[in-house]
Amino acid sequence: MTAPATLLLARQEITALMRFEDYLGAVEDAFRLDAEGKTIETGLLHADAREGEYHIKTGGVYLDRAFYCVKANGGFFRNPERGELPAIQGIIYLSDAETGCPLAVMDSVELTRQRTAAATALAAKHLARPESSTITVCGTGAQARQHLCAFRHLFPLERAFVFGRDDAKARHFASEMSGELQLVVEPIDDLSVARESDIILTCTSARDAFLQPSMVAPGAFVGAVGADSPHKQELAPELLASSKVVADLVAQSARVGELHHAIDADLMTARQIHAELGEIITGRKSARTDATETFVFDSTGTALQDVAAAARVYEKAKAAEAGTLFDFAAAGALKQKRT
């Protein structure tokens, strides 16, 4: 038996192959399979560098075929100041989890953005009030943009606020997204305005909590996206302690997410988490039962999202004959690029 050549996929090729619905479906598959015990144990390695940080995430899923992936991402948040470099860059390695054969190596930037927004949107689909029409987005970067697009897709939004440290960037974000989404997007410099919102999303690289309980109205859904390493924090621990908290993966949230800070503050334990997202999707734990329940989704970003999305990219690329085949076993012989 000869190992297949590995498929190399560039960012533009992934963008052409996938729609947001594809990511939403892949992420839902990942969390459902996790709740059903049909995944391979995840791993997380975090390392600080002088100018940024690295995340290496691993995990696998048993779809129609078994897949395993390793994602190595660098987060260097001063990059946008240096020109056109994105803050997050990396690579995903996808393999066959039955044979260990490499299947694909692909850019991780587009996939990471989309799978992250898909997870938050999926959580909100179950936990936010379905009639939610007002949203506040904290952050003006790529994740904030992707999240606003995702929530515009799923909810009857009529008004949006954007909050950022840089007023000029917030104004630019508001102007650009208003036109793109045909939605009223207003920049704000006082986050207490967020209390008017049904949905609040925090998509920053902040190291100090800025969203306080007084800024969140009863019944709101808060998607906490930025805290994916031990030193990042966006939410006051008191907000978690006074809300129903749903984590992507409890063990990971307790290590690097907002839950990590609530535990350190002696305000919560991991056992007080209401549910993992997979348990909500499968109905093993309750979703929203009351209009006044305040939910926090602690999103740390999991390898399960990565592997399920990467598997879908791979299958779509094979069907479309997209990408470049590269035979690592045969002295790196480059196969002809497919169109």
Coordinates of C-alpha atoms in Angstrom, one line a residue:
M1 CA 0.0 0.0 0.0
T2 CA 1.4 3.4 -1.1
A3 CA 0.7 6.5 1.0
P4 CA -1.2 9.1 -0.9
A5 CA 0.4 12.4 -1.8
T6 CA -0.3 15.3 0.6
L7 CA -2.6 18.1 -0.5
L8 CA -1.2 21.6 -0.1
L9 CA -3.9 24.3 0.2
A10 CA -3.4 28.1 0.2
R11 CA -5.6 30.6 2.0
Q12 CA -7.3 31.8 -1.2
E13 CA -8.1 28.2 -2.2
I14 CA -9.8 27.6 1.2
T15 CA -11.8 30.8 0.9
A16 CA -13.0 29.8 -2.6
L17 CA -14.1 26.3 -1.3
M18 CA -15.9 27.1 1.9
R19 CA -19.0 29.1 2.9
F20 CA -19.9 30.1 6.4
E21 CA -22.6 27.4 6.5
D22 CA -19.8 24.8 5.9
Y23 CA -17.9 26.0 8.9
L24 CA -21.1 26.1 11.0
G25 CA -21.9 22.5 10.1
A26 CA -18.4 21.3 10.7
V27 CA -18.2 23.0 14.1
E28 CA -21.6 21.5 15.1
D29 CA -20.4 18.1 14.0
A30 CA -17.2 18.5 16.2
F31 CA -19.0 19.4 19.4
R32 CA -21.8 16.8 18.9
L33 CA -19.2 14.1 18.4
D34 CA -17.3 15.2 21.4
A35 CA -20.5 14.9 23.6
E36 CA -21.0 11.4 22.1
G37 CA -17.4 10.3 22.9
K38 CA -16.4 10.1 19.2
T39 CA -13.3 12.3 19.3
I40 CA -9.6 11.8 20.0
E41 CA -8.3 13.6 23.1
T42 CA -7.3 17.2 22.5
G43 CA -4.0 18.7 23.4
L44 CA -2.9 22.4 24.0
L45 CA 0.5 23.9 24.2
H46 CA 1.0 27.6 24.8
A47 CA 4.4 29.4 24.6
D48 CA 5.2 33.1 25.0
A49 CA 7.7 34.7 22.6
R50 CA 9.3 38.1 22.9
E51 CA 6.8 39.8 20.6
G52 CA 3.9 37.4 20.7
E53 CA 2.7 33.9 21.5
Y54 CA 2.3 30.4 20.0
H55 CA -0.6 28.0 20.3
I56 CA -0.3 24.4 19.2
K57 CA -3.6 22.5 19.3
T58 CA -4.2 18.8 18.5
G59 CA -7.3 16.6 18.3
G60 CA -9.3 14.2 16.2
V61 CA -12.8 13.3 15.2
Y62 CA -14.5 10.2 13.9
L63 CA -16.6 11.4 11.0
D64 CA -17.3 9.0 8.1
R65 CA -13.5 8.8 8.2
A66 CA -11.2 9.3 11.1
F67 CA -9.2 12.5 11.0
Y68 CA -6.5 14.0 13.3
C69 CA -4.9 17.4 13.0
V70 CA -2.2 19.6 14.5
K71 CA -2.5 23.3 14.3
A72 CA 0.4 25.6 15.0
N73 CA -0.6 29.3 15.2
G74 CA 1.5 32.4 16.1
G75 CA -0.3 35.3 17.6
F76 CA 1.7 38.5 17.1
F77 CA -0.7 41.4 17.8
R78 CA 1.7 44.2 16.8
N79 CA 1.8 42.9 13.2
P80 CA -1.0 45.1 11.9
E81 CA 1.1 48.1 12.9
R82 CA 4.0 46.8 10.8
G83 CA 2.1 46.8 7.6
E84 CA 0.0 44.0 6.0
L85 CA 1.0 41.1 8.3
P86 CA -2.0 39.5 10.0
A87 CA -1.9 39.2 13.8
I88 CA -2.5 35.5 13.6
Q89 CA -0.7 33.2 11.2
G90 CA -0.2 29.4 11.1
I91 CA -0.5 26.0 9.5
I92 CA -2.8 23.0 9.9
Y93 CA -1.6 19.5 9.4
L94 CA -4.4 17.0 8.7
S95 CA -3.9 13.2 8.8
D96 CA -5.8 9.9 8.5
A97 CA -6.4 8.8 12.0
E98 CA -6.6 5.1 11.0
T99 CA -3.3 4.9 9.2
G100 CA -1.4 8.1 10.3
C101 CA -0.9 9.1 6.6
P102 CA -0.6 12.8 6.0
L103 CA -3.5 14.1 4.0
A104 CA -3.2 17.8 3.8
V105 CA -1.2 20.9 4.9
M106 CA -3.1 24.1 4.8
D107 CA -3.0 27.7 5.8
S108 CA -4.8 28.3 9.1
V109 CA -5.8 31.9 9.0
E110 CA -9.1 31.8 7.2
L111 CA -10.1 28.6 8.8
T112 CA -9.3 29.9 12.3
R113 CA -11.3 33.0 11.8
Q114 CA -14.3 31.2 10.4
R115 CA -14.4 28.3 12.8
T116 CA -14.1 30.6 15.8
A117 CA -17.0 32.8 14.7
A118 CA -19.0 29.6 13.8
A119 CA -18.6 28.3 17.4
T120 CA -19.8 31.5 19.0
A121 CA -22.7 31.8 16.6
L122 CA -23.7 28.2 17.2
A123 CA -23.6 28.8 21.0
A124 CA -25.8 31.9 20.5
K125 CA -28.2 30.0 18.3
H126 CA -29.0 27.8 21.4
L127 CA -28.5 30.3 24.2
A128 CA -29.4 33.8 23.0
R129 CA -32.9 35.0 22.7
P130 CA -34.0 34.3 19.0
E131 CA -35.4 37.8 18.6
S132 CA -32.1 39.5 19.6
S133 CA -31.8 42.6 17.5
T134 CA -29.1 44.7 19.2
I135 CA -25.5 43.7 19.4
T136 CA -22.3 45.1 20.9
V137 CA -18.9 44.0 19.5
C138 CA -15.8 44.8 21.5
G139 CA -12.8 44.8 19.1
T140 CA -12.1 46.1 15.6
G141 CA -9.9 43.3 14.2
A142 CA -10.5 40.3 11.9
Q143 CA -12.4 38.3 14.6
A144 CA -14.7 41.2 15.4
R145 CA -15.5 41.5 11.7
Q146 CA -16.1 37.8 11.2
H147 CA -18.3 37.6 14.3
L148 CA -20.5 40.5 13.3
C149 CA -20.9 39.0 9.8
A150 CA -21.8 35.6 11.4
F151 CA -24.4 37.1 13.8
R152 CA -25.9 39.2 11.0
H153 CA -26.4 35.9 9.2
L154 CA -28.3 34.2 12.1
F155 CA -30.1 37.0 14.0
P156 CA -32.6 39.7 13.0
L157 CA -30.1 42.5 13.9
E158 CA -31.3 46.1 13.6
R159 CA -28.5 47.9 15.5
A160 CA -24.9 47.3 16.4
F161 CA -22.3 49.1 18.6
V162 CA -18.6 48.7 18.3
F163 CA -16.1 49.4 21.1
G164 CA -12.4 49.7 20.6
R165 CA -9.3 51.2 22.2
D166 CA -8.5 53.2 19.1
D167 CA -11.4 55.6 18.3
A168 CA -10.3 56.0 14.6
K169 CA -10.3 52.2 14.1
A170 CA -13.7 52.0 15.7
R171 CA -15.1 54.7 13.4
H172 CA -13.6 53.0 10.4
F173 CA -15.0 49.6 11.4
A174 CA -18.4 51.1 12.0
S175 CA -18.5 52.8 8.6
E176 CA -17.2 49.8 6.7
M177 CA -19.4 47.2 8.3
S178 CA -22.5 49.5 8.1
G179 CA -22.1 49.5 4.3
E180 CA -21.1 45.8 4.0
L181 CA -23.9 44.4 6.1
Q182 CA -26.6 47.1 5.5
L183 CA -26.8 47.5 9.3
V184 CA -26.6 50.5 11.5
V185 CA -23.2 50.2 13.2
E186 CA -22.3 52.9 15.7
P187 CA -18.9 53.4 17.4
I188 CA -19.0 53.9 21.2
D189 CA -16.4 55.1 23.7
D190 CA -18.5 54.2 26.8
L191 CA -19.1 50.5 27.2
S192 CA -22.0 51.0 29.6
V193 CA -24.0 51.4 26.3
A194 CA -23.7 47.6 26.0
R195 CA -26.4 47.2 28.5
E196 CA -28.9 48.1 25.7
S197 CA -27.7 45.0 23.8
D198 CA -29.2 41.5 23.6
I199 CA -25.8 40.1 22.5
I200 CA -22.3 41.2 23.5
L201 CA -19.2 39.8 21.9
T202 CA -15.6 40.4 23.1
C203 CA -13.1 39.8 20.4
T204 CA -9.9 41.4 21.7
S205 CA -6.4 40.5 22.9
A206 CA -6.9 42.3 26.2
R207 CA -5.0 41.2 29.3
D208 CA -7.3 43.1 31.8
A209 CA -11.0 42.6 32.3
F210 CA -13.1 45.4 30.8
L211 CA -16.7 44.0 30.6
Q212 CA -18.3 44.4 34.0
P213 CA -21.6 42.9 35.3
S214 CA -23.2 46.4 35.3
M215 CA -22.7 46.6 31.6
V216 CA -24.7 43.5 30.9
A217 CA -28.5 43.4 31.0
P218 CA -30.4 40.4 32.4
G219 CA -31.1 37.9 29.6
A220 CA -28.2 38.9 27.5
F221 CA -25.8 36.5 25.7
V222 CA -22.1 37.2 26.1
G223 CA -19.7 35.5 23.7
A224 CA -16.2 35.8 25.3
V225 CA -13.8 35.0 22.4
G226 CA -10.4 36.7 23.2
A227 CA -9.2 34.7 26.3
D228 CA -7.3 31.7 24.7
S229 CA -4.2 31.9 26.8
P230 CA -3.6 32.2 30.6
H231 CA -2.7 36.0 30.6
K232 CA -5.7 37.1 28.4
Q233 CA -8.9 38.4 30.0
E234 CA -11.9 40.4 28.9
L235 CA -14.7 39.6 31.4
A236 CA -14.8 40.5 35.1
P237 CA -14.9 37.2 37.1
E238 CA -18.0 38.5 38.9
L239 CA -19.8 38.4 35.5
L240 CA -19.2 34.7 35.1
A241 CA -20.1 34.0 38.7
S242 CA -23.5 35.7 38.3
S243 CA -24.3 34.1 34.9
K244 CA -24.9 30.6 33.4
V245 CA -21.6 29.7 31.9
V246 CA -21.2 27.4 28.9
A247 CA -17.7 26.4 27.8
D248 CA -16.4 25.0 24.5
L249 CA -14.3 22.5 26.6
V250 CA -14.4 22.9 30.4
A251 CA -10.9 21.5 31.0
Q252 CA -9.4 24.0 28.5
S253 CA -11.5 26.9 29.8
A254 CA -10.3 26.2 33.3
R255 CA -6.7 26.4 32.1
V256 CA -6.7 29.3 29.6
G257 CA -10.2 30.9 29.4
E258 CA -12.3 33.3 31.3
L259 CA -13.2 30.5 33.7
H260 CA -9.5 30.3 34.6
H261 CA -9.7 33.8 36.0
A262 CA -13.0 33.2 37.9
I263 CA -11.4 30.1 39.5
D264 CA -8.2 32.1 40.4
A265 CA -10.5 34.8 42.1
D266 CA -12.2 32.0 44.1
L267 CA -15.6 32.9 42.6
M268 CA -16.2 29.7 40.7
T269 CA -15.1 26.1 40.3
A270 CA -15.1 24.1 37.1
R271 CA -18.0 22.1 38.5
Q272 CA -20.2 25.2 38.4
I273 CA -20.0 25.4 34.6
H274 CA -23.6 24.9 33.4
A275 CA -22.5 22.8 30.3
E276 CA -20.1 22.2 27.5
L277 CA -21.4 23.3 24.1
G278 CA -21.6 19.7 22.9
E279 CA -24.0 18.9 25.7
I280 CA -26.2 21.8 24.7
I281 CA -26.3 20.7 21.1
T282 CA -27.2 17.2 21.9
G283 CA -29.8 18.2 24.5
R284 CA -28.0 16.6 27.4
K285 CA -28.0 19.9 29.2
S286 CA -30.6 22.6 29.0
A287 CA -30.3 25.6 26.7
R288 CA -32.2 28.9 27.5
T289 CA -35.3 28.3 29.5
D290 CA -36.1 31.8 30.6
A291 CA -35.9 35.2 28.9
T292 CA -34.0 36.7 31.9
E293 CA -31.2 34.1 32.0
T294 CA -27.8 35.7 31.3
F295 CA -25.4 33.3 29.5
V296 CA -21.7 33.6 29.0
F297 CA -20.0 31.4 26.3
D298 CA -16.4 30.9 27.2
S299 CA -14.8 30.3 23.8
T300 CA -11.1 29.2 24.0
G301 CA -11.0 27.7 20.5
T302 CA -10.5 23.9 20.2
A303 CA -8.6 21.5 18.0
L304 CA -11.9 19.7 17.4
Q305 CA -13.2 22.8 15.5
D306 CA -10.0 22.9 13.6
V307 CA -10.0 19.2 12.6
A308 CA -13.7 19.1 11.6
A309 CA -13.3 22.2 9.5
A310 CA -10.0 21.1 8.0
A311 CA -11.6 17.7 7.1
R312 CA -14.4 19.5 5.3
V313 CA -11.9 21.7 3.4
Y314 CA -10.0 18.6 2.4
E315 CA -13.0 16.7 1.1
K316 CA -14.2 19.7 -0.8
A317 CA -10.7 20.3 -2.3
K318 CA -10.6 16.7 -3.5
A319 CA -14.0 16.9 -5.1
A320 CA -13.0 20.2 -6.8
E321 CA -9.5 19.0 -7.7
A322 CA -8.1 22.1 -6.0
G323 CA -4.7 22.5 -4.4
T324 CA -1.3 21.1 -5.1
L325 CA -0.2 17.5 -4.5
F326 CA 3.2 17.0 -2.9
D327 CA 4.8 13.7 -2.3
F328 CA 6.9 14.0 0.9
A329 CA 7.9 10.3 0.7
A330 CA 9.5 10.6 -2.8
A331 CA 12.2 13.1 -2.2
G332 CA 9.6 15.9 -2.2
A333 CA 8.5 15.4 -5.8
L334 CA 6.1 18.2 -6.7
K335 CA 3.0 17.1 -8.6
Q336 CA 1.3 19.3 -11.1
K337 CA -0.9 22.0 -9.5
R338 CA -4.6 21.2 -10.0
T339 CA -7.2 23.9 -10.9

